[in-house]
Coordinates of C-alpha atoms and ligand atoms in Angstrom, one line a residue:
M1 CA 9.3 39.8 21.1
E2 CA 9.7 37.0 23.6
K3 CA 6.3 35.6 22.6
E4 CA 7.2 35.6 18.9
Q5 CA 10.3 33.6 19.7
S6 CA 8.4 30.9 21.5
V7 CA 5.9 30.6 18.7
V8 CA 8.8 30.0 16.2
E9 CA 10.3 27.5 18.6
E10 CA 7.0 25.8 18.9
S11 CA 6.6 25.4 15.2
R12 CA 10.2 24.2 14.8
K13 CA 9.6 21.6 17.5
N14 CA 6.8 20.2 15.4
L15 CA 8.8 19.8 12.2
N16 CA 9.6 16.3 11.2
F17 CA 13.1 15.5 10.2
I18 CA 12.3 15.8 6.5
E19 CA 10.8 19.3 7.0
Q20 CA 14.0 20.2 8.9
I21 CA 16.0 19.1 5.9
V22 CA 13.8 21.1 3.5
E23 CA 14.0 24.2 5.7
N24 CA 17.8 23.9 5.9
D25 CA 18.0 23.6 2.1
L26 CA 15.8 26.7 1.7
K27 CA 18.0 28.6 4.2
E28 CA 21.1 27.7 2.2
G29 CA 19.4 28.7 -1.0
K30 CA 19.8 25.3 -2.6
N31 CA 18.1 24.8 -6.0
G32 CA 17.4 28.5 -6.2
G33 CA 14.8 28.1 -3.4
R34 CA 12.8 25.6 -5.5
I35 CA 10.9 22.8 -3.9
Q36 CA 9.8 19.9 -6.1
T37 CA 8.7 16.5 -5.0
R38 CA 7.0 13.5 -6.7
F39 CA 4.7 10.7 -5.7
P40 CA 5.9 7.6 -7.8
P41 CA 3.5 4.7 -7.6
E42 CA 3.9 1.7 -9.8
P43 CA 0.6 1.1 -11.5
N44 CA 0.4 -2.6 -10.5
G45 CA -2.3 -2.4 -7.8
Y46 CA -4.6 -0.1 -5.9
L47 CA -3.2 2.4 -3.3
H48 CA -3.2 1.3 0.3
I49 CA -3.0 3.3 3.5
G50 CA 0.8 2.9 3.4
H51 CA 0.9 4.9 0.2
A52 CA -1.3 7.5 1.8
K53 CA 1.6 8.1 4.2
A54 CA 4.0 8.8 1.3
I55 CA 1.3 10.9 -0.4
C56 CA 0.8 13.1 2.7
L57 CA 4.5 13.7 2.8
D58 CA 5.2 14.2 -0.9
F59 CA 2.3 16.5 -1.4
G60 CA 2.4 18.0 2.1
I61 CA 6.0 19.2 1.7
A62 CA 5.2 20.8 -1.6
E63 CA 2.2 22.6 -0.2
R64 CA 3.9 23.7 3.0
Y65 CA 6.9 25.2 1.2
G66 CA 5.2 26.6 -1.9
G67 CA 6.6 24.0 -4.2
I68 CA 5.1 21.5 -6.6
C69 CA 4.5 17.8 -6.4
N70 CA 4.1 15.7 -9.6
L71 CA 2.5 12.4 -10.0
R72 CA 4.8 10.0 -11.7
F73 CA 3.8 6.5 -12.7
D74 CA 6.8 4.3 -12.3
D75 CA 5.8 2.0 -15.1
T76 CA 9.0 0.3 -16.0
N77 CA 7.7 -3.3 -15.7
P78 CA 5.0 -4.1 -18.2
V79 CA 4.3 -7.5 -16.6
K80 CA 2.0 -6.4 -13.8
E81 CA 0.9 -2.9 -14.9
D82 CA -2.5 -1.8 -16.1
M83 CA -4.5 1.3 -16.9
E84 CA -7.2 0.3 -14.4
Y85 CA -4.6 1.0 -11.7
V86 CA -3.5 4.3 -13.2
D87 CA -7.1 5.5 -13.0
S88 CA -7.7 4.3 -9.5
I89 CA -4.5 5.9 -8.2
M90 CA -5.5 9.3 -9.5
E91 CA -9.0 9.0 -8.0
D92 CA -7.5 8.0 -4.6
I93 CA -5.0 10.9 -4.5
K94 CA -7.8 13.4 -5.3
W95 CA -10.0 11.8 -2.6
L96 CA -7.3 12.4 0.0
G97 CA -7.5 16.0 -1.0
F98 CA -4.2 16.5 -2.9
H99 CA -3.5 18.1 -6.3
W100 CA -0.6 17.2 -8.5
E101 CA 1.0 19.7 -10.8
N102 CA 1.8 17.3 -13.7
V103 CA 1.3 13.7 -14.5
Y104 CA 4.4 12.0 -15.8
Y105 CA 5.2 8.4 -16.7
A106 CA 8.6 6.8 -16.4
S107 CA 7.9 5.2 -19.7
D108 CA 8.0 8.7 -21.3
Y109 CA 11.8 8.6 -20.5
F110 CA 12.5 5.2 -22.1
K111 CA 14.3 7.0 -25.0
Q112 CA 16.4 9.2 -22.7
L113 CA 17.2 6.3 -20.4
W114 CA 18.2 4.2 -23.5
D115 CA 20.5 7.0 -24.7
F116 CA 22.1 7.2 -21.2
A117 CA 22.7 3.5 -21.2
V118 CA 24.3 3.7 -24.6
Q119 CA 26.5 6.5 -23.3
L120 CA 27.6 4.3 -20.3
I121 CA 28.4 1.4 -22.7
K122 CA 30.5 3.8 -24.9
E123 CA 32.3 5.1 -21.8
G124 CA 33.1 1.5 -20.8
K125 CA 30.8 1.8 -17.8
A126 CA 28.2 -0.9 -18.9
Y127 CA 28.3 -4.2 -20.7
V128 CA 25.9 -6.9 -21.9
D129 CA 26.1 -10.1 -19.9
E130 CA 25.0 -13.3 -21.5
Q131 CA 25.0 -15.4 -18.3
S132 CA 21.9 -16.8 -16.7
A133 CA 20.4 -15.1 -13.6
E134 CA 21.6 -18.0 -11.5
E135 CA 25.2 -17.6 -12.7
I136 CA 25.1 -13.9 -12.1
A137 CA 23.7 -14.4 -8.6
K138 CA 26.4 -17.0 -7.8
Q139 CA 29.1 -14.4 -8.7
K140 CA 27.6 -11.7 -6.4
G141 CA 29.6 -12.8 -3.4
T142 CA 28.5 -11.8 0.1
P143 CA 28.9 -8.5 2.0
T144 CA 32.2 -9.8 3.3
I145 CA 33.3 -11.8 0.3
P146 CA 33.9 -9.9 -2.9
G147 CA 32.1 -11.0 -6.1
T148 CA 33.6 -12.5 -9.2
H149 CA 33.9 -10.8 -12.5
S150 CA 31.6 -11.9 -15.3
P151 CA 33.5 -13.4 -18.3
Y152 CA 31.7 -10.8 -20.4
R153 CA 32.8 -7.9 -18.3
D154 CA 35.6 -6.7 -20.5
R155 CA 34.0 -7.4 -23.9
P156 CA 34.5 -4.5 -26.4
S157 CA 32.0 -1.6 -26.2
E158 CA 31.0 -2.2 -29.9
E159 CA 30.0 -5.8 -29.1
S160 CA 27.8 -4.6 -26.1
L161 CA 26.3 -1.9 -28.2
E162 CA 25.3 -4.4 -30.9
L163 CA 23.8 -6.8 -28.4
F164 CA 22.0 -4.1 -26.5
E165 CA 20.3 -3.2 -29.8
K166 CA 19.3 -6.8 -30.2
M167 CA 18.0 -7.0 -26.7
N168 CA 15.5 -4.4 -27.8
S169 CA 14.7 -5.6 -31.2
G170 CA 13.0 -8.8 -30.1
E171 CA 15.8 -11.1 -31.3
I172 CA 16.8 -12.0 -27.8
P173 CA 14.6 -14.2 -25.7
E174 CA 13.7 -13.1 -22.1
G175 CA 16.4 -14.0 -19.6
K176 CA 19.2 -14.6 -22.2
M177 CA 20.9 -11.2 -21.8
V178 CA 21.0 -8.3 -19.5
L179 CA 22.9 -5.0 -19.5
R180 CA 24.9 -4.4 -16.3
A181 CA 26.7 -1.3 -15.0
K182 CA 30.4 -1.9 -14.6
I183 CA 31.1 -0.5 -11.2
D184 CA 32.9 -2.6 -8.5
M185 CA 32.4 -6.3 -7.8
A186 CA 34.3 -5.9 -4.5
S187 CA 32.2 -3.0 -3.2
S188 CA 31.0 -3.3 0.4
N189 CA 27.6 -2.1 -1.0
M190 CA 26.2 -5.0 -2.8
H191 CA 24.2 -2.7 -5.1
F192 CA 27.5 -1.6 -6.6
R193 CA 28.5 -5.1 -7.7
D194 CA 27.7 -4.5 -11.4
P195 CA 23.9 -4.0 -11.0
I196 CA 21.6 -5.1 -13.8
I197 CA 20.2 -2.0 -15.4
Y198 CA 18.3 -3.5 -18.4
R199 CA 16.5 -6.8 -19.0
V200 CA 14.4 -8.2 -21.8
I201 CA 10.6 -8.4 -21.5
H202 CA 8.4 -9.4 -24.4
I203 CA 5.0 -8.6 -22.8
P204 CA 3.5 -5.4 -24.4
H205 CA 3.6 -2.3 -22.2
H206 CA 0.3 -0.7 -21.2
R207 CA 1.4 2.6 -22.8
T208 CA 4.3 2.0 -25.2
G209 CA 2.9 -1.3 -26.6
T210 CA 5.6 -3.3 -28.4
Q211 CA 7.9 -0.4 -29.1
W212 CA 10.4 -1.6 -26.4
K213 CA 11.7 -5.0 -25.5
A214 CA 14.5 -3.9 -23.2
Y215 CA 13.3 -2.3 -20.0
P216 CA 15.3 -0.3 -17.4
M217 CA 15.4 -1.6 -13.8
Y218 CA 14.0 0.5 -11.0
D219 CA 17.5 1.7 -9.9
F220 CA 18.3 2.8 -13.4
A221 CA 15.0 4.6 -13.9
H222 CA 14.1 6.3 -10.6
G223 CA 16.9 8.7 -9.9
Q224 CA 17.2 9.6 -13.6
S225 CA 13.4 10.3 -13.8
D226 CA 13.8 12.6 -10.7
Y227 CA 16.6 14.3 -12.5
F228 CA 14.8 14.8 -15.9
E229 CA 11.8 16.3 -14.0
G230 CA 13.8 18.6 -11.7
V231 CA 12.9 17.0 -8.5
T232 CA 14.6 18.5 -5.5
H233 CA 13.6 16.2 -2.7
S234 CA 13.0 12.5 -3.6
L235 CA 11.3 11.0 -0.6
C236 CA 11.0 7.2 -0.3
T237 CA 10.8 4.4 2.3
L238 CA 13.7 3.1 4.3
E239 CA 14.4 0.0 2.3
F240 CA 15.9 2.3 -0.4
E241 CA 18.5 3.7 1.9
V242 CA 21.1 1.1 0.7
H243 CA 20.2 2.1 -2.9
R244 CA 21.0 5.7 -2.4
P245 CA 24.8 5.6 -3.2
L246 CA 23.9 3.9 -6.5
Y247 CA 21.1 6.5 -7.1
D248 CA 23.8 9.2 -6.6
W249 CA 26.4 7.3 -8.8
F250 CA 24.1 7.2 -11.8
L251 CA 23.3 10.9 -11.4
D252 CA 27.0 11.7 -11.3
Q253 CA 27.4 10.0 -14.6
L254 CA 24.4 11.7 -16.1
A255 CA 24.4 15.3 -14.7
D256 CA 26.1 18.1 -16.6
S257 CA 25.5 20.7 -13.8
D258 CA 25.5 20.9 -10.0
Y259 CA 21.8 20.2 -9.7
R260 CA 21.0 16.9 -8.0
P261 CA 17.8 15.6 -6.7
R262 CA 18.4 14.4 -3.1
Q263 CA 16.9 11.1 -1.8
T264 CA 15.7 10.9 1.8
E265 CA 14.2 7.9 3.4
F266 CA 11.5 7.5 6.0
N267 CA 9.8 4.6 7.8
R268 CA 7.0 2.7 6.1
L269 CA 3.5 2.6 7.5
N270 CA 2.7 -0.9 8.7
L271 CA -0.7 -1.7 10.3
T272 CA -1.6 -4.4 12.7
Y273 CA -4.1 -7.1 11.6
T274 CA -3.6 -6.6 7.9
V275 CA -1.1 -7.0 5.1
M276 CA 0.3 -4.2 2.9
S277 CA 2.1 -6.0 0.2
K278 CA 0.5 -5.4 -3.2
R279 CA 1.3 -9.0 -4.2
K280 CA -0.6 -10.4 -1.3
L281 CA -3.5 -7.9 -1.7
L282 CA -3.7 -8.9 -5.4
Q283 CA -3.8 -12.6 -4.3
L284 CA -6.7 -11.9 -2.0
V285 CA -8.6 -10.3 -4.8
Q286 CA -7.8 -12.9 -7.5
E287 CA -8.6 -15.8 -5.2
K288 CA -11.9 -14.1 -4.2
L289 CA -11.0 -14.2 -0.5
V290 CA -12.3 -10.6 -0.5
S291 CA -15.0 -9.1 -2.8
G292 CA -12.5 -6.9 -4.7
W293 CA -9.9 -4.2 -4.2
D294 CA -12.6 -2.1 -2.6
D295 CA -13.8 -4.7 -0.1
P296 CA -14.3 -2.7 3.0
R297 CA -12.0 -5.0 5.0
M298 CA -9.0 -4.2 2.7
P299 CA -6.3 -1.7 3.7
T300 CA -6.7 0.0 0.3
L301 CA -7.9 3.5 0.1
T302 CA -10.8 2.5 -2.1
G303 CA -11.8 -0.2 0.5
M304 CA -11.5 2.3 3.4
R305 CA -13.5 4.9 1.5
R306 CA -16.3 2.3 0.8
R307 CA -16.2 1.4 4.4
G308 CA -16.8 5.0 5.5
Y309 CA -13.3 6.0 6.6
T310 CA -12.9 9.7 5.8
A311 CA -9.9 11.2 4.0
Q312 CA -9.6 13.6 6.9
A313 CA -9.4 10.8 9.5
I314 CA -6.7 9.1 7.5
R315 CA -4.7 12.3 7.2
N316 CA -5.1 12.9 10.9
F317 CA -3.9 9.4 11.7
I318 CA -0.9 9.8 9.5
D319 CA -0.1 13.2 11.0
K320 CA -0.2 11.6 14.5
I321 CA 2.1 8.7 13.7
G322 CA 4.7 11.0 12.1
Y323 CA 7.8 10.2 10.1
T324 CA 10.9 8.6 11.5
K325 CA 14.0 6.6 10.6
Y326 CA 12.9 3.5 12.4
E327 CA 10.5 0.7 11.2
A328 CA 7.6 -0.1 13.4
I329 CA 4.1 -1.4 13.3
N330 CA 1.2 0.9 14.0
D331 CA -1.8 -0.2 16.0
V332 CA -4.9 -0.2 13.8
S333 CA -6.9 1.0 16.8
L334 CA -5.2 4.3 16.4
L335 CA -6.6 4.6 12.9
E336 CA -10.0 3.6 14.1
H337 CA -9.8 6.2 16.9
A338 CA -9.1 8.9 14.2
V339 CA -12.1 7.6 12.2
R340 CA -14.4 7.7 15.2
E341 CA -13.2 11.2 16.1
D342 CA -13.9 12.6 12.7
L343 CA -17.3 10.9 12.3
N344 CA -18.3 12.0 15.8
A345 CA -17.8 15.6 14.7
H346 CA -19.7 15.2 11.4
A347 CA -22.1 12.3 11.3
I348 CA -25.8 12.7 11.9
R349 CA -27.2 10.5 14.7
V350 CA -30.0 8.2 13.5
S351 CA -31.7 5.1 14.8
G352 CA -31.0 1.7 13.3
V353 CA -32.0 -1.6 14.8
I354 CA -29.8 -4.4 13.8
D355 CA -31.6 -7.3 15.4
P356 CA -35.2 -6.2 15.7
I357 CA -37.9 -7.3 18.0
K358 CA -41.3 -5.6 18.3
L359 CA -42.1 -3.4 21.3
I360 CA -45.9 -2.7 21.7
L361 CA -47.0 0.2 24.0
T362 CA -50.3 -1.2 25.1
N363 CA -51.6 2.1 26.6
Y364 CA -50.7 4.2 23.5
P365 CA -53.7 5.0 21.2
E366 CA -53.9 2.8 18.1
G367 CA -53.4 4.8 14.9
Q368 CA -51.8 7.8 16.7
V369 CA -48.5 9.1 15.3
E370 CA -46.4 11.8 17.0
E371 CA -43.4 13.6 15.7
M372 CA -40.5 13.7 18.1
E373 CA -37.7 16.2 18.0
A374 CA -34.3 14.7 17.3
I375 CA -30.9 16.6 17.4
N376 CA -28.8 15.7 14.4
N377 CA -25.5 16.0 16.1
P378 CA -25.0 17.1 19.7
E379 CA -21.4 18.0 18.9
D380 CA -22.5 20.5 16.3
E381 CA -25.5 22.7 16.8
S382 CA -25.3 24.0 13.3
M383 CA -26.3 20.6 12.0
G384 CA -29.8 21.3 13.3
G385 CA -32.5 18.7 14.0
R386 CA -35.3 16.8 12.5
K387 CA -38.6 15.1 13.4
V388 CA -38.9 11.4 13.9
K389 CA -42.2 9.6 13.9
F390 CA -43.3 7.7 17.0
S391 CA -46.2 5.2 17.3
R392 CA -47.7 2.4 19.3
E393 CA -45.5 -0.3 17.6
L394 CA -41.7 0.1 17.7
W395 CA -38.7 -1.9 16.7
I396 CA -36.1 -2.3 19.4
E397 CA -32.9 -4.3 19.6
R398 CA -33.6 -7.9 20.7
D399 CA -30.9 -7.7 23.4
D400 CA -32.5 -4.6 24.9
F401 CA -35.1 -6.9 26.4
M402 CA -34.5 -9.8 28.9
E403 CA -37.3 -11.7 30.6
E404 CA -35.0 -12.6 33.4
A405 CA -32.3 -10.0 33.8
P406 CA -29.2 -9.7 36.1
K407 CA -29.2 -6.9 38.7
K408 CA -27.3 -4.4 36.6
Y409 CA -29.4 -4.8 33.5
F410 CA -30.9 -1.3 33.0
R411 CA -32.8 -2.0 29.9
L412 CA -36.3 -3.6 29.4
T413 CA -37.2 -6.3 31.8
P414 CA -40.6 -6.8 33.4
G415 CA -41.2 -4.1 36.0
N416 CA -38.3 -1.9 34.8
E417 CA -38.4 1.5 33.2
V418 CA -36.3 2.9 30.4
R419 CA -36.4 6.0 28.3
L420 CA -37.0 5.7 24.6
K421 CA -34.5 8.1 23.0
N422 CA -36.2 11.4 22.1
G423 CA -39.5 9.9 23.4
Y424 CA -41.2 8.7 26.5
I425 CA -40.2 6.7 29.6
V426 CA -41.9 3.3 29.3
K427 CA -42.3 0.5 31.8
C428 CA -42.0 -3.1 30.7
T429 CA -45.0 -5.3 31.4
G430 CA -44.0 -8.6 29.8
C431 CA -43.6 -10.4 26.5
R432 CA -45.1 -13.0 24.2
K433 CA -43.2 -16.2 23.2
D434 CA -43.6 -18.9 20.6
E435 CA -43.9 -22.6 21.2
E436 CA -40.1 -22.9 21.4
G437 CA -39.9 -20.2 24.0
N438 CA -38.4 -17.5 21.8
V439 CA -39.6 -14.0 22.6
T440 CA -41.7 -12.6 19.7
E441 CA -43.1 -9.4 21.2
V442 CA -42.3 -7.2 24.1
Y443 CA -45.0 -5.1 26.0
A444 CA -44.7 -1.9 27.8
E445 CA -46.8 1.1 29.0
Y446 CA -45.7 4.6 28.3
D447 CA -45.9 7.6 30.7
P448 CA -47.4 10.5 28.8
M449 CA -45.9 13.1 31.2
T450 CA -42.3 12.2 30.3
K451 CA -42.0 13.5 26.7
S452 CA -39.7 16.5 26.2
G453 CA -41.6 19.6 27.2
M454 CA -43.9 17.7 29.6
P455 CA -43.8 18.1 33.4
D456 CA -41.9 14.9 34.0
S457 CA -39.6 15.1 31.1
N458 CA -36.6 15.4 33.4
R459 CA -37.4 12.3 35.4
K460 CA -34.3 10.1 35.5
V461 CA -34.2 6.5 34.6
K462 CA -31.0 4.4 34.4
G463 CA -31.3 3.2 30.8
T464 CA -32.0 4.8 27.4
I465 CA -32.7 2.7 24.3
H466 CA -33.2 3.5 20.7
W467 CA -36.2 2.5 18.6
V468 CA -37.7 2.8 15.1
S469 CA -41.5 3.2 14.5
V470 CA -42.6 0.0 12.8
S471 CA -44.8 1.7 10.2
H472 CA -42.2 4.4 9.6
S473 CA -39.2 2.2 9.1
L474 CA -37.1 1.0 6.2
D475 CA -35.6 -2.5 5.6
A476 CA -31.9 -2.7 5.7
E477 CA -29.0 -5.1 5.4
V478 CA -26.1 -4.4 7.7
R479 CA -22.5 -5.6 7.1
L480 CA -20.5 -5.9 10.3
Y481 CA -16.7 -5.9 9.7
D482 CA -14.0 -7.1 11.9
R483 CA -10.3 -7.3 11.3
L484 CA -9.2 -9.1 8.2
F485 CA -6.6 -11.2 10.0
M486 CA -6.6 -13.0 13.3
V487 CA -3.0 -12.2 14.2
E488 CA -1.4 -8.8 14.8
D489 CA 1.4 -9.1 12.2
P490 CA 0.5 -11.7 9.5
A491 CA 3.6 -10.9 7.5
S492 CA 5.9 -12.0 10.4
E493 CA 4.4 -15.5 10.6
K494 CA 6.8 -16.9 8.0
E495 CA 6.1 -20.5 8.5
K496 CA 2.4 -20.0 7.7
D497 CA 0.7 -19.1 4.5
F498 CA -0.9 -15.7 5.2
R499 CA -4.2 -16.9 3.8
E500 CA -4.5 -19.4 6.7
L501 CA -4.4 -16.4 9.1
L502 CA -7.6 -14.7 7.7
N503 CA -10.3 -14.0 10.3
P504 CA -13.3 -16.2 9.4
D505 CA -15.6 -13.7 11.1
S506 CA -14.3 -10.6 9.4
L507 CA -17.7 -10.1 7.7
I508 CA -21.0 -10.8 9.3
V509 CA -24.1 -10.0 7.3
K510 CA -27.3 -9.0 9.2
K511 CA -30.5 -9.1 7.2
G512 CA -33.9 -7.8 8.2
C513 CA -32.5 -4.8 10.0
K514 CA -34.8 -1.7 10.5
V515 CA -33.7 1.9 10.1
E516 CA -35.6 5.2 10.4
E517 CA -37.4 6.7 7.4
Y518 CA -35.1 9.7 7.4
L519 CA -32.5 7.5 5.6
K520 CA -34.6 6.9 2.5
D521 CA -32.7 9.5 0.5
A522 CA -29.3 8.5 1.8
K523 CA -26.8 8.0 -1.0
P524 CA -23.8 5.6 -1.2
L525 CA -20.9 6.8 1.0
D526 CA -23.2 8.9 3.3
S527 CA -22.1 8.3 6.9
F528 CA -24.3 8.2 10.0
Q529 CA -24.0 7.3 13.6
F530 CA -26.5 4.6 14.6
Q531 CA -27.0 5.6 18.1
R532 CA -25.5 3.3 20.7
I533 CA -24.0 1.1 18.1
G534 CA -21.5 2.7 15.8
Y535 CA -20.8 4.6 12.6
F536 CA -22.3 3.2 9.4
N537 CA -22.3 4.3 5.8
V538 CA -24.5 3.5 2.8
D539 CA -23.0 0.9 0.5
R540 CA -23.3 1.0 -3.2
D541 CA -25.0 -2.4 -3.1
S542 CA -28.1 -0.6 -1.8
T543 CA -31.3 -1.1 -3.9
E544 CA -34.7 0.5 -4.0
D545 CA -36.1 -2.0 -1.5
T546 CA -33.2 -2.6 0.8
L547 CA -30.6 -0.2 2.0
V548 CA -27.2 -1.7 2.6
F549 CA -25.0 -0.3 5.4
N550 CA -21.4 -0.9 6.2
R551 CA -20.3 -0.7 9.8
T552 CA -17.4 1.7 9.5
V553 CA -16.4 1.4 13.2
A554 CA -18.1 0.5 16.4
L555 CA -18.7 3.3 19.0
K556 CA -16.1 1.8 21.4
D557 CA -13.0 -0.2 20.8
S558 CA -14.2 -3.7 21.4
W559 CA -10.6 -5.1 21.2
K560 CA -9.3 -3.2 24.2
K561 CA -8.4 -5.6 27.0
Ligands
LIG601 P1 5.3 -3.2 -4.1 O1 4.4 -3.7 -3.0 O2 4.9 -3.6 -5.5 O3 6.8 -3.3 -3.8 P2 5.2 -0.5 -3.2 O4 4.4 -0.8 -2.0 O5 6.6 -0.1 -3.0 O6 5.1 -1.7 -4.2 P3 4.9 1.7 -5.0 O7 3.8 1.8 -6.0 O8 6.3 1.4 -5.6 O9 4.5 0.5 -4.1 O10 5.0 2.8 -4.0 C1 4.8 4.2 -4.3 C2 5.4 5.0 -3.2 O11 4.7 4.7 -2.0 C3 6.8 4.7 -3.0 O12 7.5 6.0 -2.8 C4 6.8 3.9 -1.7 O13 8.0 4.1 -1.0 C5 5.6 4.4 -1.0 N1 5.1 3.4 -0.1 C6 4.7 2.2 -0.5 N2 4.3 1.5 0.6 C7 4.4 2.3 1.7 C8 4.2 2.1 3.1 N3 3.7 1.0 3.6 N4 4.4 3.2 3.9 C9 4.9 4.4 3.4 N5 5.2 4.5 2.1 C10 4.9 3.5 1.2
LIG602 MG1 7.9 -0.2 -5.1

């Protein structure tokens, strides 16, 4: 009994504040025990890791409490929206491992929202304002100074109704008229000072075409859409906290029962060394400062996927940072840690040589080829092993050899011994150089008794290096990524254009790399650990002749001080 109690307490302790709210609502029997959430992206860009935080919560709550989560495209502004974004959003949610119950579009509610606006006009709770945006802004007042009434505020309902029709028929140019809710120009909540609820836009909508010219504002569409669908818990980020009273006000005008969706706000995900605003991300794409929305340096889900970040790693990271009521900025190295942890458990270890130089084992028989046993993943026996070909000529990393080395250099230097991973211990005997003094070949002698299974296989040497047999290697291009921005919080550097803060070394392309033959059937997105270097995945730019790899993340955090 006691034990059971502590288990319950343990799980309660781990609930985030939103789960606590949901559990309370369930206990009180609210909404007949029904749990319904929604994820409401605006289809005006690709999803980024910040959206993943909202997705994990919206879908996670529904999963955990046996409810449903719908995908709703918040497509009330035709100017920036596009079907390409709709498709990518669906793909990214599926990739994260979530399933929506239904797909809805706010644009499906345009008629219902219109009817509701007409109702408000008839009730004297909305009016058409013919002032310019500047005039309206001037009358807003400040949080301590009440606003001024528009000269159109008390016009007859019939007049507003007639003009509202015209706003939608195409007769009224953009910016000439808006519909405003008539609430309270002296309210301490600025959102209550006769908010604009409809404006005119003449650009065709990606779904409704030219059917509408009057479009509802976010605040007039969001809560009502929640209500039409039967949402119980409407979860959004903290900046909407001040909108909540207005959200509730509209619902009170609309509802004909006790049912209300309830809005709860949580902190946004902000990451160091990147930007998360869709406007800025779009700018990077349009100005070709990155290769596209799926550039592996982008904080987009499609970019992270291409880079080799796994959905599980992203979900683990989001789990770890949690949900609070306070804005903060999360260290990207925490995300990288989660990626490393997941790939460590699942990625096959292979050999890849990024900056190759030839190592010749002068006492190894010419033409001889041996098969060495390699373990696929020491973390997971069930992943088995494979054979790797070994021969007289091997590719090794250029910096694994030094002709004159400092004391603690445990790699190849004349007279020194190292173990070739999965192979023999070899002793360096020298090198050849070109006229300019560049090393072109390294020489060593191998000790035949030191292969696995041989008498001296357990002999210890200080260094182990990786290698690829020259005649059993494949050509590869390797793309090394670093952080996209040079500063921790580009968005906070207000006096600078964010584009000036881009890291010029965020992409370094290495050509002429060599990888082991085993990778010849690797497909785009397949992930591997290049031993001693990092995690890499196959890029879709790979061709028959040259594999292209993205460095997902280095083995160690090189940014740690
Ligand atoms: P924009 O940059 O155009 O203002 P947005 O980032 O708010 O857009 P939406 O498509 O409106 O993007 O967002 C869909 C959902 O994702 C919303 O519920 C929003 O609160 C949430 N969301 C967006 N960015 C983040 C973030 N950084 N952290 C957590 N949730 C986010
Ligand atoms: Mg938004």
